[in-house]
PDB file of C-alpha atoms and ligand atoms in Angstrom:
ATOM      1  CA  MET A1201     -64.701   8.855  57.009  1.00 79.00           C
ATOM      2  CA  SER A1202     -64.191   9.374  60.772  1.00 93.00           C
ATOM      3  CA  ILE A1203     -64.238   7.611  63.923  1.00 97.00           C
ATOM      4  CA  ARG A1204     -67.069   8.831  66.206  1.00 98.00           C
ATOM      5  CA  ASP A1205     -67.365   8.507  69.913  1.00 98.00           C
ATOM      6  CA  ILE A1206     -69.154   5.449  71.242  1.00 98.00           C
ATOM      7  CA  LEU A1207     -71.612   6.313  74.012  1.00 98.00           C
ATOM      8  CA  CYS A1208     -71.339   4.192  77.284  1.00 97.00           C
ATOM      9  CA  TRP A1209     -74.363   2.716  79.176  1.00 97.00           C
ATOM     10  CA  PRO A1210     -76.243   4.425  81.193  1.00 96.00           C
ATOM     11  CA  ASP A1211     -76.058   7.324  78.583  1.00 98.00           C
ATOM     12  CA  PRO A1212     -79.937   7.848  78.023  1.00 98.00           C
ATOM     13  CA  ARG A1213     -79.631   7.742  74.445  1.00 98.00           C
ATOM     14  CA  LEU A1214     -79.000   4.101  74.727  1.00 98.00           C
ATOM     15  CA  SER A1215     -82.529   3.570  76.372  1.00 98.00           C
ATOM     16  CA  ARG A1216     -84.547   5.466  73.507  1.00 98.00           C
ATOM     17  CA  VAL A1217     -86.680   3.591  70.730  1.00 98.00           C
ATOM     18  CA  CYS A1218     -85.001   4.701  67.251  1.00 98.00           C
ATOM     19  CA  ALA A1219     -86.803   6.119  64.591  1.00 98.00           C
ATOM     20  CA  PRO A1220     -86.966   4.665  61.066  1.00 98.00           C
ATOM     21  CA  VAL A1221     -84.497   5.928  58.473  1.00 98.00           C
ATOM     22  CA  ALA A1222     -86.904   7.909  56.148  1.00 97.00           C
ATOM     23  CA  GLU A1223     -84.565   7.841  52.988  1.00 97.00           C
ATOM     24  CA  VAL A1224     -80.956   6.333  52.175  1.00 98.00           C
ATOM     25  CA  THR A1225     -79.373   9.682  51.658  1.00 98.00           C
ATOM     26  CA  GLU A1226     -75.563  10.653  51.353  1.00 97.00           C
ATOM     27  CA  GLU A1227     -75.611  11.497  55.045  1.00 97.00           C
ATOM     28  CA  VAL A1228     -76.720   8.014  55.926  1.00 98.00           C
ATOM     29  CA  ARG A1229     -73.981   6.640  53.746  1.00 98.00           C
ATOM     30  CA  ARG A1230     -71.664   8.755  55.341  1.00 98.00           C
ATOM     31  CA  LEU A1231     -72.887   7.712  58.823  1.00 98.00           C
ATOM     32  CA  ALA A1232     -72.784   4.097  57.943  1.00 98.00           C
ATOM     33  CA  ALA A1233     -69.156   4.723  56.718  1.00 98.00           C
ATOM     34  CA  ASP A1234     -68.266   6.150  59.978  1.00 98.00           C
ATOM     35  CA  MET A1235     -70.085   3.418  62.051  1.00 98.00           C
ATOM     36  CA  LEU A1236     -67.860   0.940  60.111  1.00 98.00           C
ATOM     37  CA  GLU A1237     -64.599   2.592  60.734  1.00 97.00           C
ATOM     38  CA  THR A1238     -65.686   3.315  64.552  1.00 98.00           C
ATOM     39  CA  MET A1239     -66.441  -0.566  64.943  1.00 97.00           C
ATOM     40  CA  TYR A1240     -63.139  -1.814  63.389  1.00 96.00           C
ATOM     41  CA  ALA A1241     -61.246   0.443  65.726  1.00 96.00           C
ATOM     42  CA  ALA A1242     -62.960  -0.178  68.827  1.00 96.00           C
ATOM     43  CA  PRO A1243     -62.428  -3.093  68.030  1.00 95.00           C
ATOM     44  CA  GLY A1244     -65.833  -4.655  67.725  1.00 95.00           C
ATOM     45  CA  ARG A1245     -68.148  -6.790  65.434  1.00 96.00           C
ATOM     46  CA  GLY A1246     -71.295  -4.846  65.545  1.00 98.00           C
ATOM     47  CA  LEU A1247     -72.261  -1.149  65.957  1.00 98.00           C
ATOM     48  CA  ALA A1248     -75.639   0.392  66.190  1.00 98.00           C
ATOM     49  CA  ALA A1249     -76.494   4.051  65.251  1.00 98.00           C
ATOM     50  CA  PRO A1250     -77.699   4.891  68.821  1.00 98.00           C
ATOM     51  CA  GLN A1251     -74.052   3.973  70.089  1.00 98.00           C
ATOM     52  CA  VAL A1252     -72.747   6.968  68.212  1.00 98.00           C
ATOM     53  CA  GLY A1253     -75.714   9.159  69.323  1.00 98.00           C
ATOM     54  CA  VAL A1254     -77.983   8.929  66.070  1.00 98.00           C
ATOM     55  CA  LEU A1255     -81.431   7.747  67.251  1.00 98.00           C
ATOM     56  CA  GLU A1256     -82.005   5.982  63.776  1.00 98.00           C
ATOM     57  CA  ARG A1257     -82.696   2.535  62.744  1.00 98.00           C
ATOM     58  CA  LEU A1258     -79.448   1.227  61.411  1.00 98.00           C
ATOM     59  CA  PHE A1259     -76.615  -0.781  62.500  1.00 98.00           C
ATOM     60  CA  VAL A1260     -73.357  -2.323  61.004  1.00 98.00           C
ATOM     61  CA  MET A1261     -71.746  -5.738  61.371  1.00 98.00           C
ATOM     62  CA  ASP A1262     -68.833  -7.722  60.348  1.00 97.00           C
ATOM     63  CA  THR A1263     -68.756 -11.086  62.248  1.00 93.00           C
ATOM     64  CA  SER A1264     -65.695 -12.462  60.628  1.00 88.00           C
ATOM     65  CA  TRP A1265     -63.085  -9.696  60.119  1.00 83.00           C
ATOM     66  CA  LYS A1266     -60.751 -10.757  63.142  1.00 82.00           C
ATOM     67  CA  GLU A1267     -60.163 -13.991  61.457  1.00 86.00           C
ATOM     68  CA  ALA A1268     -60.686 -13.323  57.536  1.00 88.00           C
ATOM     69  CA  GLU A1269     -60.931 -10.832  55.189  1.00 91.00           C
ATOM     70  CA  PRO A1270     -63.388  -7.974  56.271  1.00 92.00           C
ATOM     71  CA  THR A1271     -67.096  -8.330  55.104  1.00 95.00           C
ATOM     72  CA  PRO A1272     -68.488  -5.027  56.262  1.00 97.00           C
ATOM     73  CA  GLN A1273     -72.361  -5.125  56.160  1.00 98.00           C
ATOM     74  CA  VAL A1274     -74.708  -2.322  56.590  1.00 98.00           C
ATOM     75  CA  PHE A1275     -78.496  -2.948  57.557  1.00 98.00           C
ATOM     76  CA  ILE A1276     -81.124  -0.056  57.281  1.00 98.00           C
ATOM     77  CA  ASN A1277     -84.639  -0.510  58.928  1.00 98.00           C
ATOM     78  CA  PRO A1278     -83.913  -4.150  60.043  1.00 98.00           C
ATOM     79  CA  VAL A1279     -87.188  -6.123  61.019  1.00 98.00           C
ATOM     80  CA  VAL A1280     -86.038  -9.361  62.752  1.00 98.00           C
ATOM     81  CA  THR A1281     -88.208 -12.647  63.179  1.00 98.00           C
ATOM     82  CA  PRO A1282     -87.105 -15.830  65.100  1.00 97.00           C
ATOM     83  CA  VAL A1283     -87.290 -19.005  63.157  1.00 97.00           C
ATOM     84  CA  GLY A1284     -87.891 -22.045  65.088  1.00 94.00           C
ATOM     85  CA  ASP A1285     -87.986 -22.861  68.610  1.00 94.00           C
ATOM     86  CA  THR A1286     -84.109 -23.426  69.313  1.00 96.00           C
ATOM     87  CA  ARG A1287     -82.629 -20.868  71.812  1.00 97.00           C
ATOM     88  CA  VAL A1288     -79.002 -20.525  72.573  1.00 97.00           C
ATOM     89  CA  SER A1289     -77.041 -18.887  75.370  1.00 96.00           C
ATOM     90  CA  GLN A1290     -73.550 -17.119  74.994  1.00 95.00           C
ATOM     91  CA  TYR A1291     -71.896 -14.248  76.610  1.00 97.00           C
ATOM     92  CA  GLU A1292     -72.041 -11.268  74.823  1.00 97.00           C
ATOM     93  CA  GLY A1293     -69.894  -7.938  75.062  1.00 97.00           C
ATOM     94  CA  CYS A1294     -70.658  -4.767  74.141  1.00 98.00           C
ATOM     95  CA  LEU A1295     -68.924  -1.480  73.144  1.00 98.00           C
ATOM     96  CA  SER A1296     -71.386   0.380  75.257  1.00 98.00           C
ATOM     97  CA  LEU A1297     -70.725  -1.914  78.198  1.00 97.00           C
ATOM     98  CA  PRO A1298     -66.881  -2.146  78.230  1.00 95.00           C
ATOM     99  CA  GLY A1299     -65.358  -4.561  80.498  1.00 93.00           C
ATOM    100  CA  ILE A1300     -68.508  -6.902  81.168  1.00 95.00           C
ATOM    101  CA  ALA A1301     -70.140  -9.838  79.390  1.00 96.00           C
ATOM    102  CA  VAL A1302     -73.568 -10.882  79.965  1.00 97.00           C
ATOM    103  CA  ASP A1303     -75.034 -14.388  79.572  1.00 97.00           C
ATOM    104  CA  VAL A1304     -77.981 -13.800  77.286  1.00 97.00           C
ATOM    105  CA  SER A1305     -80.230 -16.307  75.458  1.00 97.00           C
ATOM    106  CA  ARG A1306     -81.734 -15.637  72.393  1.00 97.00           C
ATOM    107  CA  PRO A1307     -83.407 -17.769  69.133  1.00 98.00           C
ATOM    108  CA  ASP A1308     -80.750 -19.595  67.317  1.00 97.00           C
ATOM    109  CA  THR A1309     -81.957 -18.557  63.755  1.00 98.00           C
ATOM    110  CA  VAL A1310     -83.534 -15.400  62.458  1.00 98.00           C
ATOM    111  CA  HIS A1311     -84.932 -14.049  59.403  1.00 98.00           C
ATOM    112  CA  LEU A1312     -83.924 -10.663  58.469  1.00 98.00           C
ATOM    113  CA  CYS A1313     -85.421  -7.948  56.419  1.00 98.00           C
ATOM    114  CA  TRP A1314     -83.673  -4.792  55.769  1.00 98.00           C
ATOM    115  CA  THR A1315     -82.907  -1.884  53.142  1.00 98.00           C
ATOM    116  CA  ASP A1316     -79.391  -1.646  51.804  1.00 98.00           C
ATOM    117  CA  LEU A1317     -77.301   1.304  51.114  1.00 97.00           C
ATOM    118  CA  ASP A1318     -78.844   1.598  47.698  1.00 97.00           C
ATOM    119  CA  GLY A1319     -82.131   1.903  49.080  1.00 97.00           C
ATOM    120  CA  GLN A1320     -82.938  -1.757  47.960  1.00 98.00           C
ATOM    121  CA  ALA A1321     -85.063  -4.169  50.131  1.00 98.00           C
ATOM    122  CA  GLN A1322     -82.973  -7.470  51.114  1.00 98.00           C
ATOM    123  CA  GLU A1323     -83.894 -10.498  53.382  1.00 98.00           C
ATOM    124  CA  ALA A1324     -81.849 -13.447  54.377  1.00 98.00           C
ATOM    125  CA  ALA A1325     -81.867 -16.002  57.286  1.00 98.00           C
ATOM    126  CA  PHE A1326     -78.952 -15.979  59.693  1.00 97.00           C
ATOM    127  CA  ASP A1327     -77.741 -18.223  62.440  1.00 96.00           C
ATOM    128  CA  GLY A1328     -75.262 -18.833  65.058  1.00 94.00           C
ATOM    129  CA  PHE A1329     -73.012 -15.928  66.180  1.00 94.00           C
ATOM    130  CA  ALA A1330     -74.481 -13.676  63.144  1.00 96.00           C
ATOM    131  CA  ALA A1331     -77.931 -14.423  64.505  1.00 98.00           C
ATOM    132  CA  ALA A1332     -76.991 -13.304  68.011  1.00 98.00           C
ATOM    133  CA  CYS A1333     -74.875 -10.395  66.858  1.00 98.00           C
ATOM    134  CA  ILE A1334     -78.240  -9.009  64.551  1.00 98.00           C
ATOM    135  CA  GLN A1335     -80.534  -9.269  67.706  1.00 98.00           C
ATOM    136  CA  HIS A1336     -77.998  -7.879  69.862  1.00 98.00           C
ATOM    137  CA  GLU A1337     -77.846  -4.643  67.494  1.00 98.00           C
ATOM    138  CA  VAL A1338     -81.619  -4.566  66.962  1.00 98.00           C
ATOM    139  CA  ASP A1339     -82.137  -4.495  70.654  1.00 98.00           C
ATOM    140  CA  HIS A1340     -80.105  -1.483  70.761  1.00 98.00           C
ATOM    141  CA  LEU A1341     -82.489   0.123  68.013  1.00 98.00           C
ATOM    142  CA  ASP A1342     -85.178  -0.709  70.376  1.00 98.00           C
ATOM    143  CA  GLY A1343     -83.295   0.934  73.631  1.00 98.00           C
ATOM    144  CA  ARG A1344     -82.411  -2.296  74.861  1.00 98.00           C
ATOM    145  CA  VAL A1345     -79.262  -3.642  76.156  1.00 98.00           C
ATOM    146  CA  THR A1346     -77.885  -6.880  77.472  1.00 98.00           C
ATOM    147  CA  LEU A1347     -78.621  -5.942  80.887  1.00 98.00           C
ATOM    148  CA  ASP A1348     -82.025  -5.793  80.108  1.00 97.00           C
ATOM    149  CA  HIS A1349     -82.000  -9.728  79.355  1.00 97.00           C
ATOM    150  CA  VAL A1350     -81.130 -10.970  82.914  1.00 97.00           C
ATOM    151  CA  ASP A1351     -83.085 -11.050  86.338  1.00 96.00           C
ATOM    152  CA  ALA A1352     -82.908  -8.067  88.858  1.00 97.00           C
ATOM    153  CA  ASP A1353     -80.270 -10.155  91.058  1.00 97.00           C
ATOM    154  CA  GLN A1354     -77.913 -10.813  88.056  1.00 96.00           C
ATOM    155  CA  ARG A1355     -78.173  -7.086  86.761  1.00 97.00           C
ATOM    156  CA  ASP A1356     -77.281  -5.725  90.065  1.00 97.00           C
ATOM    157  CA  LYS A1357     -74.348  -7.811  90.321  1.00 97.00           C
ATOM    158  CA  LEU A1358     -73.397  -7.186  86.624  1.00 97.00           C
ATOM    159  CA  ILE A1359     -73.868  -3.201  87.167  1.00 97.00           C
ATOM    160  CA  ALA A1360     -71.474  -3.613  90.195  1.00 96.00           C
ATOM    161  CA  GLN A1361     -68.822  -5.196  88.260  1.00 96.00           C
ATOM    162  CA  TYR A1362     -69.226  -2.801  85.416  1.00 96.00           C
ATOM    163  CA  GLN A1363     -69.020   0.326  88.094  1.00 94.00           C
ATOM    164  CA  LYS A1364     -65.643  -1.436  89.119  1.00 94.00           C
ATOM    165  CA  VAL A1365     -64.134  -1.856  85.856  1.00 90.00           C
ATOM    166  CA  SER A1366     -65.236   1.436  84.432  1.00 83.00           C
ATOM    167  CA  ALA A1367     -64.220   3.574  87.530  1.00 77.00           C
TER     168      ALA A1367
HETATM  169 ZN1   ZN B2582     -74.015  -3.633  71.987  1.00 77.35          ZN
END
């Protein structure tokens, strides 16, 4: 395993729509292992393949490792569907936007279908922090970042703040 470089916004690779993973090969498993190692080292709770420059639809997540035993999860070709009408707002950080947090409103509960590392189809419901994290990572696979969730004024302010902290 090895730690990969995390791209920072506005790298153009973070604005591209990623392609589905055609098959779960040894290379995909190696990528997932590298992404988990990179995420833990960062340190973060989620990381999407385009953040390490691979424009394919997979992400890794571990929402609780900072407080409890690590529970690494890998989601390949994830498809997310909101459940119900409840939305929640919370400040989200992003390893590709170091130094800023953006207040993002999202559905509180989602249903997720994905392929696991054995190539098997999986599905489950998620709520709370995990649901927000999943939607954040799936956004990356569609070329979106947290800044794309706020209005133009707020976006300009956040970009100015980002440029200041990353200068
Ligand atoms: Zn992110």
